[in-house]
Short mmCIF file of C-alpha atoms in Angstrom, two decimals:
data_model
loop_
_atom_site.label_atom_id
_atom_site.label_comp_id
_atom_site.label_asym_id
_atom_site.label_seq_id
_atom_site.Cartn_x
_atom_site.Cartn_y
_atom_site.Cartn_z
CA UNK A 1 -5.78 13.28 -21.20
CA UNK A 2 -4.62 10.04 -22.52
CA UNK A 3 -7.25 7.59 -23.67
CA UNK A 4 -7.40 4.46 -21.77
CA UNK A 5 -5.26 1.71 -23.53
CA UNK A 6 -3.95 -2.14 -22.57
CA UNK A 7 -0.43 -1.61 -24.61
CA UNK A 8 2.14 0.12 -22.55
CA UNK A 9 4.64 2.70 -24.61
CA UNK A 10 8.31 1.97 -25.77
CA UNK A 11 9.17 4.57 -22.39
CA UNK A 12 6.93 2.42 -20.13
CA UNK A 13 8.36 -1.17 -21.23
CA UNK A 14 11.95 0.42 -20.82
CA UNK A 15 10.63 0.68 -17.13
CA UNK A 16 8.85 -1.82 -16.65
CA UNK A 17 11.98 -4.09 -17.74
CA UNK A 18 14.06 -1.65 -15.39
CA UNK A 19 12.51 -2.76 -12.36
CA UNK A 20 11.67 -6.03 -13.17
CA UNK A 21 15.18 -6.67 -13.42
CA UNK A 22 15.87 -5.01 -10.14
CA UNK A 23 13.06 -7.59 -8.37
CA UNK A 24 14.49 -10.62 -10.49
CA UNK A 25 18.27 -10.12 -9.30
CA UNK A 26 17.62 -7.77 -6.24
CA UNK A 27 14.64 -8.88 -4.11
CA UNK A 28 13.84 -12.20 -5.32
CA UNK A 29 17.49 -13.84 -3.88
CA UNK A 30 17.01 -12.08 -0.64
CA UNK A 31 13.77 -12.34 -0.33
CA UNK A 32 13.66 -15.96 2.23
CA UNK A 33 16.16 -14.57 4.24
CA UNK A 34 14.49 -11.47 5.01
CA UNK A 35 11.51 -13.44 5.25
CA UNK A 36 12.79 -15.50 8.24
CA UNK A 37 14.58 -13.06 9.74
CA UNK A 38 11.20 -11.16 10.25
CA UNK A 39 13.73 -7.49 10.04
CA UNK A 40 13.46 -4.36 7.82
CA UNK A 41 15.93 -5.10 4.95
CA UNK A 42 17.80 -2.09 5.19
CA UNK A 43 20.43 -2.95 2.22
CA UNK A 44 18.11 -3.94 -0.30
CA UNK A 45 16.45 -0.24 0.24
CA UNK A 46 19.76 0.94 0.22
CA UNK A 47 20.12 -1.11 -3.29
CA UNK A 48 16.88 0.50 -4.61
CA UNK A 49 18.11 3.72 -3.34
CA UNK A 50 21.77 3.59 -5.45
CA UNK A 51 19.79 2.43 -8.58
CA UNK A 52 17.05 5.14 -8.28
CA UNK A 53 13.88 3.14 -7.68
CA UNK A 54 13.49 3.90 -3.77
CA UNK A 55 13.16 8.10 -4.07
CA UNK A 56 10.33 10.45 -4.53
CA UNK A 57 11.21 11.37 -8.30
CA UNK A 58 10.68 7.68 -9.07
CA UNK A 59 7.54 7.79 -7.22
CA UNK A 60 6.30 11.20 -8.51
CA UNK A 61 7.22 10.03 -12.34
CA UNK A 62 4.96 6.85 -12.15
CA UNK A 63 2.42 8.78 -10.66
CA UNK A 64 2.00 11.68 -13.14
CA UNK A 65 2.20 9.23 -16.15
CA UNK A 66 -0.39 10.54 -18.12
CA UNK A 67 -2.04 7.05 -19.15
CA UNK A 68 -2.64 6.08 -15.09
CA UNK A 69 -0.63 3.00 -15.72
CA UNK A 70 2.99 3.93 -14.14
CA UNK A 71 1.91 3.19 -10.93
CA UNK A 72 0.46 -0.11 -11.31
CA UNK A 73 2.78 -1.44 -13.33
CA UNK A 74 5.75 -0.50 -10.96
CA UNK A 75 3.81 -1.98 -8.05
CA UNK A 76 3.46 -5.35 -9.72
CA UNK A 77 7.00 -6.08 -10.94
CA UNK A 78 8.02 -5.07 -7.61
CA UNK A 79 5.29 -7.29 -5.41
CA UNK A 80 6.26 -10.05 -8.30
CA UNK A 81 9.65 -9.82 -7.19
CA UNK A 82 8.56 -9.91 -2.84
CA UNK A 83 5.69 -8.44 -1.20
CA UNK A 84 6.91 -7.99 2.57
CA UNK A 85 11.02 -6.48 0.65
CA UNK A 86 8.39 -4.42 -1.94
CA UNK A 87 6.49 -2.85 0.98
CA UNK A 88 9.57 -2.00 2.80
CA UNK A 89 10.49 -0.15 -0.39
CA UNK A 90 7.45 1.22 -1.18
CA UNK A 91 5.96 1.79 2.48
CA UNK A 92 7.73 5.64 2.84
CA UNK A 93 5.65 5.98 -0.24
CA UNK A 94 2.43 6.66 1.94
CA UNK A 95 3.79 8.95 3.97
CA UNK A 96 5.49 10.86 1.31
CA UNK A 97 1.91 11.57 -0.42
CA UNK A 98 0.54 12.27 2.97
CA UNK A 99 2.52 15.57 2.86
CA UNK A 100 1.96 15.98 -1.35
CA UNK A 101 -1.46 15.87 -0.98
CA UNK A 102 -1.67 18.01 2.34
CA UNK A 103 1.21 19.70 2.98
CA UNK A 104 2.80 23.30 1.96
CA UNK A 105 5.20 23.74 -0.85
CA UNK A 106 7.81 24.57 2.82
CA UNK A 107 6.39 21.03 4.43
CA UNK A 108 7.27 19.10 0.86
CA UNK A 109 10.92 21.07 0.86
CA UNK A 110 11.96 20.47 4.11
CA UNK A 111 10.03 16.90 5.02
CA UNK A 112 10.30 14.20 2.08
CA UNK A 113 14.06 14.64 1.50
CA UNK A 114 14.29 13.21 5.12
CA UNK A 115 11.89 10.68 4.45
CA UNK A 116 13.97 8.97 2.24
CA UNK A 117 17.64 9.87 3.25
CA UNK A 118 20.36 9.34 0.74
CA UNK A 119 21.63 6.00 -1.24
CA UNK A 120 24.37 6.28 1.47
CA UNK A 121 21.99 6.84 4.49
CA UNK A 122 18.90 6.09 4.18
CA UNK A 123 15.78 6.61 6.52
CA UNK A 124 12.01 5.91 6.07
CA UNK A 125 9.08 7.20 7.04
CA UNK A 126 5.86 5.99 8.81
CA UNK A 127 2.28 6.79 7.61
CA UNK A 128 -0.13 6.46 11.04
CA UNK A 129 -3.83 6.33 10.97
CA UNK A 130 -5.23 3.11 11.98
CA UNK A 131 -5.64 2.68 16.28
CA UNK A 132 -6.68 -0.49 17.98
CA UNK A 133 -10.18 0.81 18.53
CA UNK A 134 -10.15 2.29 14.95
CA UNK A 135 -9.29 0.42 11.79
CA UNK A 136 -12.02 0.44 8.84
CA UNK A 137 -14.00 2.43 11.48
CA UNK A 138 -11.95 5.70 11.39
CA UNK A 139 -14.84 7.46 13.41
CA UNK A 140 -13.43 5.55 16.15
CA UNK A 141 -9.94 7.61 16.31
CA UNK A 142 -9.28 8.33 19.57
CA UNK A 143 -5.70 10.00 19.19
CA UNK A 144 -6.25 13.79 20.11
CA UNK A 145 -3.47 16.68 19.16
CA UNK A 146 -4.64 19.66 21.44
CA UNK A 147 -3.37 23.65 20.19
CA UNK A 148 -1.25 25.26 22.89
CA UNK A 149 -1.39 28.91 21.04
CA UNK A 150 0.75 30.19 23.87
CA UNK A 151 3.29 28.27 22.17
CA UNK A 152 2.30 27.66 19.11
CA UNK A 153 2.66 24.19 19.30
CA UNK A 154 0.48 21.06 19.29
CA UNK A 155 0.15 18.45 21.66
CA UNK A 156 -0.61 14.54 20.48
CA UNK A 157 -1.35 11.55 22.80
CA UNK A 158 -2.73 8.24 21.63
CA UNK A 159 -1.46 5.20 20.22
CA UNK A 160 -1.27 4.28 16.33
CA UNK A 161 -1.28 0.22 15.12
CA UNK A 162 -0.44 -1.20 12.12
CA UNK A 163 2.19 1.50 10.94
CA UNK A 164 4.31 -0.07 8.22
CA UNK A 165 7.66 1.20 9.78
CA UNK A 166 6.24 2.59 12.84
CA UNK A 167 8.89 3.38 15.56
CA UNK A 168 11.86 3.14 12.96
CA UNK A 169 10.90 5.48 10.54
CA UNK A 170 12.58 9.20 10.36
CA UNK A 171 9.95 11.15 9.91
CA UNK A 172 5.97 9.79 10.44
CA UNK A 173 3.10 11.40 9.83
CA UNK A 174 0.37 10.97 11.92
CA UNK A 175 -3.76 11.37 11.49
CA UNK A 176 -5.00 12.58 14.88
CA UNK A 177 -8.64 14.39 15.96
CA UNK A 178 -8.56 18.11 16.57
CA UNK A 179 -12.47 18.46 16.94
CA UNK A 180 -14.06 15.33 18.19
CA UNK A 181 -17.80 16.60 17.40
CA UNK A 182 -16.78 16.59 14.06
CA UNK A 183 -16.21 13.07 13.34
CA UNK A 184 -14.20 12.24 10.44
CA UNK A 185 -14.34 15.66 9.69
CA UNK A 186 -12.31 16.84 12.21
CA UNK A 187 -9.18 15.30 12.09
CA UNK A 188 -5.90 16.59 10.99
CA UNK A 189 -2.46 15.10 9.49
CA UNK A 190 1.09 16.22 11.61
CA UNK A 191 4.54 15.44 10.82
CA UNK A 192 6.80 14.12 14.03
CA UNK A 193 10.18 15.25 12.98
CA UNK A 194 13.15 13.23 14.15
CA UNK A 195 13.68 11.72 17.60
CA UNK A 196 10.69 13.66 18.68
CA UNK A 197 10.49 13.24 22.39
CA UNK A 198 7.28 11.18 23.81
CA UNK A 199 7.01 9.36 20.73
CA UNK A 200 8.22 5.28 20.79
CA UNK A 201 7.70 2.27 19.22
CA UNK A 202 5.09 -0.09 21.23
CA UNK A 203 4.83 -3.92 19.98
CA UNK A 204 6.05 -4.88 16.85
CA UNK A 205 4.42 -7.36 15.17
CA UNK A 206 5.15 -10.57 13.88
CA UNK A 207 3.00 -11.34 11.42
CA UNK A 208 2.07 -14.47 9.29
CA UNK A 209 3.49 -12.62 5.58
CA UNK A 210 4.95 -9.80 4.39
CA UNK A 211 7.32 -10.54 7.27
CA UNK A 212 10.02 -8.46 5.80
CA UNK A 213 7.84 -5.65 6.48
CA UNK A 214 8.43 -3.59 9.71
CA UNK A 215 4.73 -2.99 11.42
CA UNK A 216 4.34 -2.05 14.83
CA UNK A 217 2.63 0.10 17.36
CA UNK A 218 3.33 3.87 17.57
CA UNK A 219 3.00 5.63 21.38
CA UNK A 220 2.38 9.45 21.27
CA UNK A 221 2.82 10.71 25.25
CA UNK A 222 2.48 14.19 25.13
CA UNK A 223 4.49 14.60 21.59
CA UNK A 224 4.99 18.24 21.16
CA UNK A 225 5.66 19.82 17.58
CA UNK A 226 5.84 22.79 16.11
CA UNK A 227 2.59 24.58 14.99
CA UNK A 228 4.70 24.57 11.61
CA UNK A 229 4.24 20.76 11.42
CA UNK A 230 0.32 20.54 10.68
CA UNK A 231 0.02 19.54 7.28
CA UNK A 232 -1.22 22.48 5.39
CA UNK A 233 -1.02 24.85 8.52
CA UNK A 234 -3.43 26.44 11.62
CA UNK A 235 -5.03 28.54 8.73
CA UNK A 236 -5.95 26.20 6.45
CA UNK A 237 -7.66 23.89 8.92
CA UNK A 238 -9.37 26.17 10.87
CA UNK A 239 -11.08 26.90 7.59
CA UNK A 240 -11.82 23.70 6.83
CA UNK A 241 -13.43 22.94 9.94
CA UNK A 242 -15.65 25.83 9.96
CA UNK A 243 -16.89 24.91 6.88
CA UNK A 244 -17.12 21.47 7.87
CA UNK A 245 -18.78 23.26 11.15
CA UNK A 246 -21.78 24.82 8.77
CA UNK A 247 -22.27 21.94 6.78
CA UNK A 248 -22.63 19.50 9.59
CA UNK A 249 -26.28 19.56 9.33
CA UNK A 250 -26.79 20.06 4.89
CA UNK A 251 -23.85 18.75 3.91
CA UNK A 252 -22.37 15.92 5.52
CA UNK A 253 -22.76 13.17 2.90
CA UNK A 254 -21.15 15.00 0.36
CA UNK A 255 -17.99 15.93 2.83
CA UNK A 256 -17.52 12.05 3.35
CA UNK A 257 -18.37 11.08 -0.12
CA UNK A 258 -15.07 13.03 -0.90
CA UNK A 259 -12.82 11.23 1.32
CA UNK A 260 -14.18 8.24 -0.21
CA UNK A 261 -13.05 9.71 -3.44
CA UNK A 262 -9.54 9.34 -2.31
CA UNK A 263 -9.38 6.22 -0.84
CA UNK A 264 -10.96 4.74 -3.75
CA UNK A 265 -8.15 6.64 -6.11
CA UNK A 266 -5.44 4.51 -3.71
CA UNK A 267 -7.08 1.40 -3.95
CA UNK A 268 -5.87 0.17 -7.25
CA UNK A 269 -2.31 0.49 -6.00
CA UNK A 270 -2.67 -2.37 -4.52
CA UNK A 271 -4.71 -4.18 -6.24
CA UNK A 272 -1.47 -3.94 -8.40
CA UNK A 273 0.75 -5.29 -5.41
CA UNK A 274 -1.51 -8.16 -5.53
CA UNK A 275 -1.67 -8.73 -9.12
CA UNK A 276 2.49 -9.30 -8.97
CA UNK A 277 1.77 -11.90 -6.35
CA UNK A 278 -0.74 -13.75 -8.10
CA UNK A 279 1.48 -13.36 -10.97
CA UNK A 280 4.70 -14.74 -9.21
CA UNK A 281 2.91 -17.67 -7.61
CA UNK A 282 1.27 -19.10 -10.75
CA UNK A 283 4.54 -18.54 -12.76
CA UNK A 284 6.80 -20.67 -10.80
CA UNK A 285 3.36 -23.04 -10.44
CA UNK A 286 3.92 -23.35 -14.48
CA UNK A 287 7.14 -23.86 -14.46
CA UNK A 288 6.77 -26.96 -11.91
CA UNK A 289 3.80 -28.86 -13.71
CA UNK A 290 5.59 -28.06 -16.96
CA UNK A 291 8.79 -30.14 -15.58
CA UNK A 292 7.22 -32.13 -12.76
CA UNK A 293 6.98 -35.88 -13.81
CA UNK A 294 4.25 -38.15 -12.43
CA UNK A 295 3.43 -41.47 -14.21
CA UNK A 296 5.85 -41.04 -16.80
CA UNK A 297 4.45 -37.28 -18.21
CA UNK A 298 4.73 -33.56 -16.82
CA UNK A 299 1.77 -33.00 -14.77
CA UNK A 300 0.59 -30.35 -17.07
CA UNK A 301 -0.79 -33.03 -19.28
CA UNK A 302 -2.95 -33.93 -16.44
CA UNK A 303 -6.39 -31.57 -16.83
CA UNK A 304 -6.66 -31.20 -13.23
CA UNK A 305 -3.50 -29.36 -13.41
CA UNK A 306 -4.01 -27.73 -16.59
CA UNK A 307 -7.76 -26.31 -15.66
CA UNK A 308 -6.54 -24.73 -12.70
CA UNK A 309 -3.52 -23.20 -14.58
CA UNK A 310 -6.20 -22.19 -16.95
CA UNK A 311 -7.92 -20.31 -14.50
CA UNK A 312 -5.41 -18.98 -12.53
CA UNK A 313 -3.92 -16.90 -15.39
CA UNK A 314 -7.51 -15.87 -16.52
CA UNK A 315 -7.80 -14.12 -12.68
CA UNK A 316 -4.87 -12.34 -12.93
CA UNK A 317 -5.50 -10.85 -16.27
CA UNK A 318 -8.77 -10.24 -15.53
CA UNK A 319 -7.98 -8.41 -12.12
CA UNK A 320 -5.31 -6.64 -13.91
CA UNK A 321 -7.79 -5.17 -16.31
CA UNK A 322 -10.00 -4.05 -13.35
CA UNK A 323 -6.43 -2.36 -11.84
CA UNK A 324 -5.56 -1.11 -15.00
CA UNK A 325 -8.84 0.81 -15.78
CA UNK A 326 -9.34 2.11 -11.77
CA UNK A 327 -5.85 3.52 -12.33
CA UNK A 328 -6.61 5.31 -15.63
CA UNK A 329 -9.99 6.64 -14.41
CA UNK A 330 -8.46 8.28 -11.19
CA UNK A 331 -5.53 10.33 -13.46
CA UNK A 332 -8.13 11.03 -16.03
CA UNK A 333 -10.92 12.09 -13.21
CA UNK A 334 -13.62 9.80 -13.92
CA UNK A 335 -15.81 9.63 -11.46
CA UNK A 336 -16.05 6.33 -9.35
CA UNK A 337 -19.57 5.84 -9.97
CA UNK A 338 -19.94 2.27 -9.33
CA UNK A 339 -16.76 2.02 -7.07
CA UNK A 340 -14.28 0.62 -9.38
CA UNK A 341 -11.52 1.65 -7.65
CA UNK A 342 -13.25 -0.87 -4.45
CA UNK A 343 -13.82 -3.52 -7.34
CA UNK A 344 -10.63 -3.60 -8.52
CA UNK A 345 -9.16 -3.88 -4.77
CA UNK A 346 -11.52 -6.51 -4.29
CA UNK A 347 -11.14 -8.95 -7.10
CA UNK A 348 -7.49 -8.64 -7.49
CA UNK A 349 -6.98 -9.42 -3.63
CA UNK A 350 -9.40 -12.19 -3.91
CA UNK A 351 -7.19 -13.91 -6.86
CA UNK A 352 -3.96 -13.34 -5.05
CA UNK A 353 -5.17 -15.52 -2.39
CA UNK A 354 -7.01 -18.22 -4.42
CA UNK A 355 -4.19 -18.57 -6.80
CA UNK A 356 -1.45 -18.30 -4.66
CA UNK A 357 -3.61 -21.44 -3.06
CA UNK A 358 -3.95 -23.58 -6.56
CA UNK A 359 0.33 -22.60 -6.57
CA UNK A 360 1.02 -24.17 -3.25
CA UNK A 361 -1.79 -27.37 -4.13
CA UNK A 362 -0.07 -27.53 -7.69
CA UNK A 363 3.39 -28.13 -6.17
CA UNK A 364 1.85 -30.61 -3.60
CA UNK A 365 4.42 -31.57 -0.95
CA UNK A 366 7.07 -29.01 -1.87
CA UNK A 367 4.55 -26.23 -2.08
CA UNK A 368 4.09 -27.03 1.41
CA UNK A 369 7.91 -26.60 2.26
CA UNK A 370 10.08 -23.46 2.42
CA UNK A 371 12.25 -24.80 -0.28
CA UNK A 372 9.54 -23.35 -2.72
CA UNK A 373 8.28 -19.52 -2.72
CA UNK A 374 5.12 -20.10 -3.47
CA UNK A 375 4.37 -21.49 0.30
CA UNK A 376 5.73 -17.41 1.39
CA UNK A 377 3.64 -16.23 -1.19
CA UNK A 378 0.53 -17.51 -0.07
CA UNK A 379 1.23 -15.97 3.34
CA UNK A 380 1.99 -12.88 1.59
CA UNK A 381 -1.03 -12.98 0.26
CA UNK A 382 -3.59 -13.00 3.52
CA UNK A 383 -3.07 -9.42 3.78
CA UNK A 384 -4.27 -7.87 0.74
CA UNK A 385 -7.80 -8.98 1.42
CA UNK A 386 -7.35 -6.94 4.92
CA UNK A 387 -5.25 -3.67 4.72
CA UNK A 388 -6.24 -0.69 2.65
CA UNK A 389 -9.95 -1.94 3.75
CA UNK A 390 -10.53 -5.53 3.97
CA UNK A 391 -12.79 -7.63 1.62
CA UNK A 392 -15.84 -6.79 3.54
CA UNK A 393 -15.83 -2.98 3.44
CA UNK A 394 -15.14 -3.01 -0.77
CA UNK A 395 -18.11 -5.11 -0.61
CA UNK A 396 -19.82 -2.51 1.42
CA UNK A 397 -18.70 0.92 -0.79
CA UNK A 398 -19.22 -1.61 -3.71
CA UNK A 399 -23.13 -2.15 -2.80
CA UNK A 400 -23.81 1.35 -1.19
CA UNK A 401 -22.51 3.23 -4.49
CA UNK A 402 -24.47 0.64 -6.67
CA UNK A 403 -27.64 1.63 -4.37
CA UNK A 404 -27.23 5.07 -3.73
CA UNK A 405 -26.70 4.50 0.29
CA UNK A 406 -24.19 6.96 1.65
CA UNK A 407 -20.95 5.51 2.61
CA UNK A 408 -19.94 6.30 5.65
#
């Protein structure tokens, strides 16, 4: 296992550059237009498609890289580049390791190659857990899939909120309960193939950032599939919960610590995305009070400017080292033992939105105009201190692991 290091390799700057230059003179000129037009944008994808950054091989490449860092550092240049464009690329993403983490080496044949189409047609793919009743509280869930062994198929009603391309996608995946006495414990993962019947998109959203971002409702009326599309299949579960069954009582912590395991493993991902905004705001904020005159000298030379330059770009480096080492610890198995996959979440959310701030104060009157980006990019930001557990819940696993508490 690679040891934990700040300097990326010659192979990692040659990507890095790579998609840097794809969000400098790709994303970046479309990204106010997509931004306004609130709509999925279907030819940029098919842009990152062509070039090779919107597939699974670029996905699965960044996240075997040996040092942890592949991932992170793709998610940055992208989110530097737009965050609502960069989640519409990297949104199938979710869904895609639903069915690498879960699914049979059949389900990851036949499933993730329609996921993501071809450069000439492309598709995407919906990942569907959270329900109105039931965001950070997944014990909430309410959607039920029901066996009918007669014909070997399963049976899903509920409705699913906040799907990043819910209702458009090709293929979603959707988290529903199989044993409600269970809890958290007994839910399961299905793929909806293809114009499904009983499955539509309810509201869509429209949301104050990441606008270019489809997120909407998903509606499961009596949604029949194939016993063939439970992630992992009838055998595997029905172990699962009969050992989740005997341990209800003994072992119940330890089942949930697990799952907490993973999510904190996925948190640095976006503490990544949010890193790039930070990273994007303050650079064009730079590049304004280096040129901007006031008083007959760039505002730069003014310390009220400078200091908060000063500490913008100490936030982002510092959040980036918290990324950088949550990233490295989950590829080399480190354990989380004081939740620094949470911590880096937290902080590196925190700094999008307080520097994406000083960016839009910096620029005074234009930052407050659409003429600028960084105004979009402090929208942008809001949601990074919300999805993938808001601000309060790191807090929480952050405080619980640090005291011993179970985290439920």
């Amino acid at each position: 296992m690679a040891e934990f290091t700040m300097e990326l390799n010659d192979d990692q700057k040659q990507v890095r550059d790579w998609i840097h230059g794809f969000a400098a003179n790709v994303i970046r000129p479309a990204a106010a237009e997509w931004d306004e037009r609130e709509e999925t944008p279907w030819p940029v994808i098919q842009e990152a498609a062509r070039v090779g950054i919107y597939s699974l091989d670029f996905y699965a490449q960044q996240y075997f890289d040996p040092t942890g860092l592949g991932v992170p550092m793709a998610m940055e240049e992208l989110f530097w580049g737009d965050a609502g464009i960069a989640l519409s690329i990297v949104g199938t993403g979710l869904a895609a390791i639903g069915v690498l983490a879960n699914g049979t080496e059949e389900q990851i044949g036949t499933w993730i190659p329609q996921m993501y189409g071809t450069p000439d047609d492309v598709k995407v793919a919906a990942f569907c857990s959270s329900e109105p009743d039931a965001g950070s509280d997944v014990g909430s869930m309410r959607t039920r899939a029901v066996y009918d062994q007669a014909k070997d198929e399963w049976v899903l009603n509920g409705t699913k909120t906040w799907a990043t391309n819910g209702g458009i996608a090709n293929v979603h995946i959707v988290v529903a309960v199989v044993d409600p006495e269970l809890g958290t414990k007994g839910h399961a993962s299905f793929i909806i193939p293809p114009n499904t019947p009983g499955l539509s998109q309810g509201q869509k959203f429209k949301k104050h950032g990441i606008r270019a971002s489809h997120t909407a409702e998903v509606v499961l009326e009596d949604v029949r599939i194939p016993g063939s599309c439970l992630l992992g299949g009838k055998e595997k579960l029905d172990e699962r919960l009969a050992r989740a069954r005997e341990k209800a009582a003994s072992g119940g912590d330890r089942v949930k610590n697990a799952a907490m395991a993973t999510f904190e493993a996925s948190r640095p991902a976006v503490g990544a995305m949010a890193v790039g905004t930070a990273r994007a705001a303050y650079e064009v904020a730079l590049d304004y009070a280096r040129t901007r005159t006031q008083f007959g000298r760039p505002i730069i030379d003014n310390q009220g400017v400078a200091f908060q330059l000063a500490d913008m770009r100490t936030r982002i480096d510092a959040a980036r080292l918290l990324v950088w080492r949550a990233s490295w610890m989950a590829v080399a198995g480190r354990p989380f033992t004081s939740a620094e996959g949470s911590m880096s979440k937290l902080f590196a959310s925190e700094v999008a939105k307080k520097v994406t701030a000083q960016a839009v104060q910096i620029l005074g009157g234009n930052g407050f105009t659409r003429e600028y980006p960084v105004e979009r990019m402090h929208r942008d930001a809001a949601i990074y201190t919300i999805f993938e557990g808001t601000s309060e819940i790191q807090r929480l696993v952050i405080a619980r692991t640090l005291s011993g508490m179970p985290i439920r």
